[in-house]
C-alpha positions as a LaTeX table, in Angstrom:
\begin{tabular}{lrrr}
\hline
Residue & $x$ (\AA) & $y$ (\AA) & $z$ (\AA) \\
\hline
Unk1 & 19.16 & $-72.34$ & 88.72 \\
Unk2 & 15.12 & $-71.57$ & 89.06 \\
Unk3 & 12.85 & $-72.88$ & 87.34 \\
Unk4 & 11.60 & $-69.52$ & 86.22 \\
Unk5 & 14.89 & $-68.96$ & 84.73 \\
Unk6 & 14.78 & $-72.55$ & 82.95 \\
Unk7 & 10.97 & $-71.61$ & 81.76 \\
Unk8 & 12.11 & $-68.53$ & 79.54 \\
Unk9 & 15.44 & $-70.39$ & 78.54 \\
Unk10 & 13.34 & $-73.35$ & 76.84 \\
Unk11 & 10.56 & $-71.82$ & 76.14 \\
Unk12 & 10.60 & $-67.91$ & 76.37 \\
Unk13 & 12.86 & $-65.11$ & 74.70 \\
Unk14 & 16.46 & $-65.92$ & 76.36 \\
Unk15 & 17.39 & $-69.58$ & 75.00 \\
Unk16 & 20.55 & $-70.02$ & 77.36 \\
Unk17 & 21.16 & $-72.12$ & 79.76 \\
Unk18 & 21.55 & $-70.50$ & 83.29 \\
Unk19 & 24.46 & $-70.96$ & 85.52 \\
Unk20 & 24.11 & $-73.80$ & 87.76 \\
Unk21 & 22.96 & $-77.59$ & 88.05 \\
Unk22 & 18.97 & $-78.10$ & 88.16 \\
Unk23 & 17.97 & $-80.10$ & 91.51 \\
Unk24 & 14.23 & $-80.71$ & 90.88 \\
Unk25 & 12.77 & $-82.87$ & 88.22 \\
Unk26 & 10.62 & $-80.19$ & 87.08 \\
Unk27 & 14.51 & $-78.28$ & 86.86 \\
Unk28 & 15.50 & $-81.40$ & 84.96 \\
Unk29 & 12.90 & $-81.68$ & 82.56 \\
Unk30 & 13.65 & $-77.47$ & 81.33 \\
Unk31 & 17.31 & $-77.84$ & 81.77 \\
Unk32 & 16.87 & $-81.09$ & 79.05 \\
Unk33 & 14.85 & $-79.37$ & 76.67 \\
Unk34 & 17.78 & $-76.59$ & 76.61 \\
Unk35 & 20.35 & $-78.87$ & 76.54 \\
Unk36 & 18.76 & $-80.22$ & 73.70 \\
Unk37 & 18.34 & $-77.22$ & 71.93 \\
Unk38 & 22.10 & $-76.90$ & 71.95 \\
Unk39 & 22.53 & $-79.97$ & 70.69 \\
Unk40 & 24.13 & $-81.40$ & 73.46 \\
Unk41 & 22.15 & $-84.71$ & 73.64 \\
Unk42 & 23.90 & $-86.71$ & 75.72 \\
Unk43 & 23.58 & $-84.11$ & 78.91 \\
Unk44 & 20.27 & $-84.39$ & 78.06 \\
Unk45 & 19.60 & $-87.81$ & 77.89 \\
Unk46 & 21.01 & $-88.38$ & 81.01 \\
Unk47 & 18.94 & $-85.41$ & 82.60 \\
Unk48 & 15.79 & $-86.97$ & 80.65 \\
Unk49 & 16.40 & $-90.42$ & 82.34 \\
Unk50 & 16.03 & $-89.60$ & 85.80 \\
Unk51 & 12.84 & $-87.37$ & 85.17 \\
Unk52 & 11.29 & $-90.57$ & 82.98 \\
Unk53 & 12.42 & $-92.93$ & 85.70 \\
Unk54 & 10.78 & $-90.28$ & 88.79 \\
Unk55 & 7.36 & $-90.90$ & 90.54 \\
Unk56 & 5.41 & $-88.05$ & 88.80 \\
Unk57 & 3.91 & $-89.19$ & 85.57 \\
Unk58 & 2.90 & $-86.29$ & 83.64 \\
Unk59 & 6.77 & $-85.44$ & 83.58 \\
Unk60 & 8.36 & $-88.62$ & 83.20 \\
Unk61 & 6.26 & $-88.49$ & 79.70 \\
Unk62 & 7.08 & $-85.01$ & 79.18 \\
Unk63 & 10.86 & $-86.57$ & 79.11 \\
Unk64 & 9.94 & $-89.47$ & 76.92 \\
Unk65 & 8.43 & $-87.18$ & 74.54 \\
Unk66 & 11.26 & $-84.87$ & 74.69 \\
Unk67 & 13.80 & $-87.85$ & 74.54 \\
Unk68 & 11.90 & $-88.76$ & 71.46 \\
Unk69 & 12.31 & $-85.44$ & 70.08 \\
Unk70 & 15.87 & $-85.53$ & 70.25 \\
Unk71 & 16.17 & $-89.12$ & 68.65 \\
Unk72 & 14.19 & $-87.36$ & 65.59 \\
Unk73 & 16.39 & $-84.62$ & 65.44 \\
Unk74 & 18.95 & $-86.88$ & 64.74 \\
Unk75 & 17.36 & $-88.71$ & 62.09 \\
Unk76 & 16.13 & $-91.74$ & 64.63 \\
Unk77 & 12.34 & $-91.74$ & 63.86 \\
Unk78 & 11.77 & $-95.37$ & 64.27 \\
Unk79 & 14.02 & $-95.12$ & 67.11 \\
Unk80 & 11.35 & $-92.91$ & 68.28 \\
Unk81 & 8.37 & $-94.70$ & 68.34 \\
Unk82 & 9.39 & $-96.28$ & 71.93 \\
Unk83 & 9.47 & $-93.60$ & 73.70 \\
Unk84 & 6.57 & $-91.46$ & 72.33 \\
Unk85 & 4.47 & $-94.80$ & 73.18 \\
Unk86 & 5.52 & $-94.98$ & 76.66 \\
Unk87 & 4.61 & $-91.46$ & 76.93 \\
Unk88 & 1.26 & $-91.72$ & 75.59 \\
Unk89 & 0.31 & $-95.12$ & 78.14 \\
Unk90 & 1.65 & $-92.65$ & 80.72 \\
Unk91 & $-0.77$ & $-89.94$ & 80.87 \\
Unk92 & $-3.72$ & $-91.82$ & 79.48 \\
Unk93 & $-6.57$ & $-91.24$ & 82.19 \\
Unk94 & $-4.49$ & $-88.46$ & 84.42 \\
Unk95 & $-6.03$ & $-85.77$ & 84.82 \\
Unk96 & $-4.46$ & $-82.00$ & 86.29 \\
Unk97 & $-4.21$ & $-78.35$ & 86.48 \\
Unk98 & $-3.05$ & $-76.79$ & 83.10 \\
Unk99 & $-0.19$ & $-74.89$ & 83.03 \\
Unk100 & 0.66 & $-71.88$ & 80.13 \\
Unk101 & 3.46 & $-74.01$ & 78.35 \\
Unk102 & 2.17 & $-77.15$ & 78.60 \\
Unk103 & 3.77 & $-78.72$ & 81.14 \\
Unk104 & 0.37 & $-80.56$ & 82.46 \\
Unk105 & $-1.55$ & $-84.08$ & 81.85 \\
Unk106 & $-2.81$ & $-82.27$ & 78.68 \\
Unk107 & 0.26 & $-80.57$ & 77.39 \\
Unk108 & 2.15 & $-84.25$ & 78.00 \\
Unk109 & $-0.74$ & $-86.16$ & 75.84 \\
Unk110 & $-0.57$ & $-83.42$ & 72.94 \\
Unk111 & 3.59 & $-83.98$ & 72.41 \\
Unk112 & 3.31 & $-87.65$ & 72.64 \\
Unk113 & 0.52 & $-87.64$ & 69.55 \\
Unk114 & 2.23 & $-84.93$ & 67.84 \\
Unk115 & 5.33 & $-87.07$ & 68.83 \\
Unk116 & 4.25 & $-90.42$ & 67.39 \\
Unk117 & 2.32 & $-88.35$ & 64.10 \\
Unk118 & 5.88 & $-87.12$ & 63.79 \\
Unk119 & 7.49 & $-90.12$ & 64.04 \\
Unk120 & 4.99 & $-92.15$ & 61.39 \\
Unk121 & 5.37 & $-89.17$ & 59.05 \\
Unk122 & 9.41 & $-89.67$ & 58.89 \\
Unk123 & 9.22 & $-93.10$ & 58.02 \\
Unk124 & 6.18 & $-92.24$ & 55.33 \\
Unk125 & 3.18 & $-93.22$ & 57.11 \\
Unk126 & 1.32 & $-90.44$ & 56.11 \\
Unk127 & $-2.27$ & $-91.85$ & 56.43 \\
Unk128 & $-1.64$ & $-93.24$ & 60.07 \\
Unk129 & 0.66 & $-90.11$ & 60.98 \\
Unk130 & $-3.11$ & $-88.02$ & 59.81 \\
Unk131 & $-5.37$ & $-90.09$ & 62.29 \\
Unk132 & $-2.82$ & $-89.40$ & 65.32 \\
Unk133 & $-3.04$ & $-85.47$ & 64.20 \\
Unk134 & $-6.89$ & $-85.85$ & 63.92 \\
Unk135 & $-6.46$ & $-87.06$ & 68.02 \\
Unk136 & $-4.85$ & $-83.69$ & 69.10 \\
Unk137 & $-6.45$ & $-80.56$ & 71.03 \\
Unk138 & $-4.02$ & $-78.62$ & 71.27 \\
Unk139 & $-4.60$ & $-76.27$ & 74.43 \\
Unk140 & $-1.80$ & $-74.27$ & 74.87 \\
Unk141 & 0.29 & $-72.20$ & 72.79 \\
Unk142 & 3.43 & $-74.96$ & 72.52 \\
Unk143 & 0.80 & $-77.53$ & 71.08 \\
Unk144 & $-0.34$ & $-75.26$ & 69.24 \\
Unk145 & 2.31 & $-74.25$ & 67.16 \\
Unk146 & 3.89 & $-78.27$ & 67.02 \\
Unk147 & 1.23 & $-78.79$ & 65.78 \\
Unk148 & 1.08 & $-76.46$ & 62.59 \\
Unk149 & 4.78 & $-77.49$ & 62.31 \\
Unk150 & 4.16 & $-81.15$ & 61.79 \\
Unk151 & 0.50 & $-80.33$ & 60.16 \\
Unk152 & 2.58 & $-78.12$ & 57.83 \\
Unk153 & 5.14 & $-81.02$ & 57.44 \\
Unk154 & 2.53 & $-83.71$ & 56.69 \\
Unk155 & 1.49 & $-81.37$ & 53.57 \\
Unk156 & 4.91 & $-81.16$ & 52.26 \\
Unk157 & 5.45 & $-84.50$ & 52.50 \\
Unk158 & 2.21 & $-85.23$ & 50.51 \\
Unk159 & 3.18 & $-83.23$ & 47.64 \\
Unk160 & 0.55 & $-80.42$ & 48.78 \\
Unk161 & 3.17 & $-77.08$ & 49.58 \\
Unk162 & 0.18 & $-74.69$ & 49.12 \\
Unk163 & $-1.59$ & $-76.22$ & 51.81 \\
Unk164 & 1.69 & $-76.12$ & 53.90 \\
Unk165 & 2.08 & $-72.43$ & 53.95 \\
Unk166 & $-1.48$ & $-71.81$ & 55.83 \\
Unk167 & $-0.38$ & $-74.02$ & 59.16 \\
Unk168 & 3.22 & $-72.95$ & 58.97 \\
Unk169 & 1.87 & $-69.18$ & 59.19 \\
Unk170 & $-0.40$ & $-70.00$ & 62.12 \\
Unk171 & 2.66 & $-71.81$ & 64.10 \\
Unk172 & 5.06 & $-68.76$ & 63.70 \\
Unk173 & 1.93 & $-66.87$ & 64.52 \\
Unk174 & 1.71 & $-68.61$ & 67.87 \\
Unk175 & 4.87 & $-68.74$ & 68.51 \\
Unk176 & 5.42 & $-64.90$ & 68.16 \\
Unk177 & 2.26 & $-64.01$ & 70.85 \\
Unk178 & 4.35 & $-66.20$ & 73.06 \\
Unk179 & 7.81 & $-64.58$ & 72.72 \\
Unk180 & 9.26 & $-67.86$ & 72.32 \\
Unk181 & 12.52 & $-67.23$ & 70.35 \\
Unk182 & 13.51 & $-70.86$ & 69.55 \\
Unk183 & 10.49 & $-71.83$ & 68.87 \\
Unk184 & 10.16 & $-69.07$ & 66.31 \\
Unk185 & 13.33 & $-69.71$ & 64.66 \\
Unk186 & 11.75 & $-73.46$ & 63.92 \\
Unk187 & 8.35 & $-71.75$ & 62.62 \\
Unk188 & 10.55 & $-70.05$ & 60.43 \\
Unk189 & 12.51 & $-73.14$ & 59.41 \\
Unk190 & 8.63 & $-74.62$ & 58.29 \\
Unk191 & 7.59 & $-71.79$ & 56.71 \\
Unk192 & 10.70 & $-71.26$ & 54.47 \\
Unk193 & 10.32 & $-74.66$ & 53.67 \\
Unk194 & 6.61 & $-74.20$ & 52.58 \\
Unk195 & 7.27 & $-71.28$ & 50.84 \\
Unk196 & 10.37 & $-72.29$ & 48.95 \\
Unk197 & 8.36 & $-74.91$ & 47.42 \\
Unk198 & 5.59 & $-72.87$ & 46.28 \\
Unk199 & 8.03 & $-70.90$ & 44.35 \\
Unk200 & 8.57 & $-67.80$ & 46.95 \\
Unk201 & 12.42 & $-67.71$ & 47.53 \\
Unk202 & 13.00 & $-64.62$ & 48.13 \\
Unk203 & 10.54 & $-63.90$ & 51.45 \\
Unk204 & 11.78 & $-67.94$ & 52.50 \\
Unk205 & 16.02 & $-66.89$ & 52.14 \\
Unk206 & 14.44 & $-63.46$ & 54.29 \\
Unk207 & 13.45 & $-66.21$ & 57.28 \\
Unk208 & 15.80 & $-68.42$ & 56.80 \\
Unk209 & 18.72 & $-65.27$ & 57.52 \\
Unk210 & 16.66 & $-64.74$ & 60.82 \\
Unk211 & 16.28 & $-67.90$ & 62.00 \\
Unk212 & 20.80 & $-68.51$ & 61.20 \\
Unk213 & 20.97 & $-65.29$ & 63.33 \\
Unk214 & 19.63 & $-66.46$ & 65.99 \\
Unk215 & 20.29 & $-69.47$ & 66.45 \\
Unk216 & 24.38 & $-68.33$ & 65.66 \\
Unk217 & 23.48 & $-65.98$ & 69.04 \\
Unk218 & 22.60 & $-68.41$ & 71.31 \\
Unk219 & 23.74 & $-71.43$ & 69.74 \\
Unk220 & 21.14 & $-73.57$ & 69.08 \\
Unk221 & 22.80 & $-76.08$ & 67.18 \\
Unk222 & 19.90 & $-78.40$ & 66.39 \\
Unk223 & 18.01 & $-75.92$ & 64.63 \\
Unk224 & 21.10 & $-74.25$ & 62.77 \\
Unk225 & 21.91 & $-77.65$ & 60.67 \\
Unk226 & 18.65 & $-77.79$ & 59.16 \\
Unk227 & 18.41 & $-73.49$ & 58.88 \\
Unk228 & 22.17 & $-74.48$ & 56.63 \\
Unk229 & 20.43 & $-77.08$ & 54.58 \\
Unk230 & 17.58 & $-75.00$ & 53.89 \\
Unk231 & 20.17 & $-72.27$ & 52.86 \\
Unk232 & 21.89 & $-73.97$ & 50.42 \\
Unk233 & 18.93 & $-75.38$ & 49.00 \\
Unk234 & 17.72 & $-71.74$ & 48.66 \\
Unk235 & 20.77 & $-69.68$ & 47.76 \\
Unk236 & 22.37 & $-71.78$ & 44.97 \\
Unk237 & 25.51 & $-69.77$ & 44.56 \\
Unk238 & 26.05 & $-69.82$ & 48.66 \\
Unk239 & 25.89 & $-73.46$ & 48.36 \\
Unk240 & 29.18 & $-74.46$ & 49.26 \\
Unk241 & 29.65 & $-72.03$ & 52.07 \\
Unk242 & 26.00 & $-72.97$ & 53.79 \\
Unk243 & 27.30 & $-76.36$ & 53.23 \\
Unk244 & 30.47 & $-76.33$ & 55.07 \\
Unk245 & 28.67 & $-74.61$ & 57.77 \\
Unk246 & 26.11 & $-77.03$ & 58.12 \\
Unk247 & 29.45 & $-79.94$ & 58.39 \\
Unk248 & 30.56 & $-77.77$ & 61.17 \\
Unk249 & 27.70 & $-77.94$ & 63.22 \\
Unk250 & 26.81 & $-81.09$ & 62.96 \\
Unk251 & 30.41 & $-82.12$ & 64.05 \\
Unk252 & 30.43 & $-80.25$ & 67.36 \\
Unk253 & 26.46 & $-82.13$ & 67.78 \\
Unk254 & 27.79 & $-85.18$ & 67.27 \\
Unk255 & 30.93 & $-85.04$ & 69.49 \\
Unk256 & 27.86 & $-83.95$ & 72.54 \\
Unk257 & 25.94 & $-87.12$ & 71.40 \\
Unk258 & 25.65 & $-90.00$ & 72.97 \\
Unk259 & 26.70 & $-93.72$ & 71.15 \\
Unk260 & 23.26 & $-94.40$ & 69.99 \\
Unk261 & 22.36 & $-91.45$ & 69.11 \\
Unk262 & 25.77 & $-90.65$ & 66.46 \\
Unk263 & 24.74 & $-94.67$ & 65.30 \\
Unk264 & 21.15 & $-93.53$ & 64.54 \\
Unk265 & 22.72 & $-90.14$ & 62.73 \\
Unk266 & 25.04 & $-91.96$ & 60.69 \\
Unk267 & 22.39 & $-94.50$ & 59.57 \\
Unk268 & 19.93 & $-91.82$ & 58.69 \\
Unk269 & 19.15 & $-90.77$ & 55.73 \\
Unk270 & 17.98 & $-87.45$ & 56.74 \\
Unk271 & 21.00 & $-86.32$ & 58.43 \\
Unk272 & 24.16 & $-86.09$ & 56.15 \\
Unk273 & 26.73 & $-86.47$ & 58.94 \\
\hline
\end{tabular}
């Protein structure tokens, strides 16, 4: 297992996991962020521990951050906050070469902001989760597009969907010049979102079908439960069915999760497991 073949699994056009066990913790770090795409948190976390607990900084906070990730994909924002803050104290002063995805000093210190920004924003700390926004430069295209996901977020959550639509454009924008299928599928996840509550249903249900294709192709269970929920919010007389798909998915997560994080799903109020 290369890394090369790791890079375009997490973040290029073929978002599968390649046959056999990663040995570096560079290998570790990709193989995670997979692994986590598939919703299979627990390999993950343990994968994501011995990179945070490793000698090289700027990846050991790339795993925190990523950790953190996967805590808010399960509804755990608070749960989040650890993590993300670890990741930031990490990094702060490094300095490096860049690298095209992100995986540098810079890259690390963009996802733990954007981390923590996210993190505030789920538990409705909009005004602090807008300062840690205002601390990003984003200099490659990964930050770049997190952060008109969570930018695009932050305007939904403040009752502004018009001004949603305008970042959630530029992230799938982004994420297109890249080639980077998953995080494309997400883009389009935002964007629906944006656009549903503007009152355009019929170009979000249009993205919404893409992004359930895709991530029904190679799996990618953490972004098909929220593609479902956005479904049957979207396609009333589908309800049921996006429903039941959405309880399917989010079984098979939750059987690949570890204690905590099925605790932090079932207390959350954003995941209806």
């Amino acid at each position: 297992m290369s890394c090369a073949e790791l890079r375009r699994a997490a973040f290029g056009d073929l978002p599968a996991m390649p046959s056999g066990a990663p040995q570096s913790p560079h290998a570790k770090l990709l193989a995670a962020i997979v692994l986590g795409a598939q919703g299979r948190y627990a390999g993950a976390a343990t994968l994501l521990d011995e990179v945070a607990r490793g000698r090289n900084q700027m990846l050991a906070s790339l795993a925190l951050s990523t950790f953190a990730s996967h805590r808010r994909q399960l509804g755990g924002h608070r749960a989040a906050f650890g993590p993300d803050g670890a990741a930031l104290r990490l990094v702060t002063g490094l300095s490096g070469a860049e690298d095209e995805d992100g995986i540098d000093v810079e890259g690390a210190r963009a996802d733990a902001l954007l981390g923590l920004a996210a993190d505030n924003l789920g538990v409705g700390r909009l005004a602090l989760a807008r300062r840690l926004l205002a601390r990003v430069t984003p200099r490659n295209w990964r930050s770049k597009v997190r952060l008109g996901w969570i930018t695009a977020e932050m305007a939904l959550a403040g009752g502004e969907p018009v001004s949603a639509v305008g970042p959630a454009e530029d992230a799938l924008a982004f994420a297109i010049a890249a080639q980077a299928r998953r995080h494309i599928v997400k883009s389009q996840l935002v964007l629906a979102a944006a656009l549903g509550a503007t009152g355009k249903r019929e170009r979000a249900v249009h993205l919404i079908d893409e992004a359930l294709a895709v991530t029904d192709k190679f799996t990618l269970r953490s972004l098909s439960w929220p593609a479902g929920l956005l479904a049957a919010e979207h396609r009333p007389d589908a309800r049921g069915r996006d429903r039941s798909r959405v309880d399917l998915v989010l079984h098979a997560v939750l059987l690949r999760t570890d204690p905590d994080g099925r605790r932090l799903a079932s207390e959350s109020p954003w995941v209806p497991a």
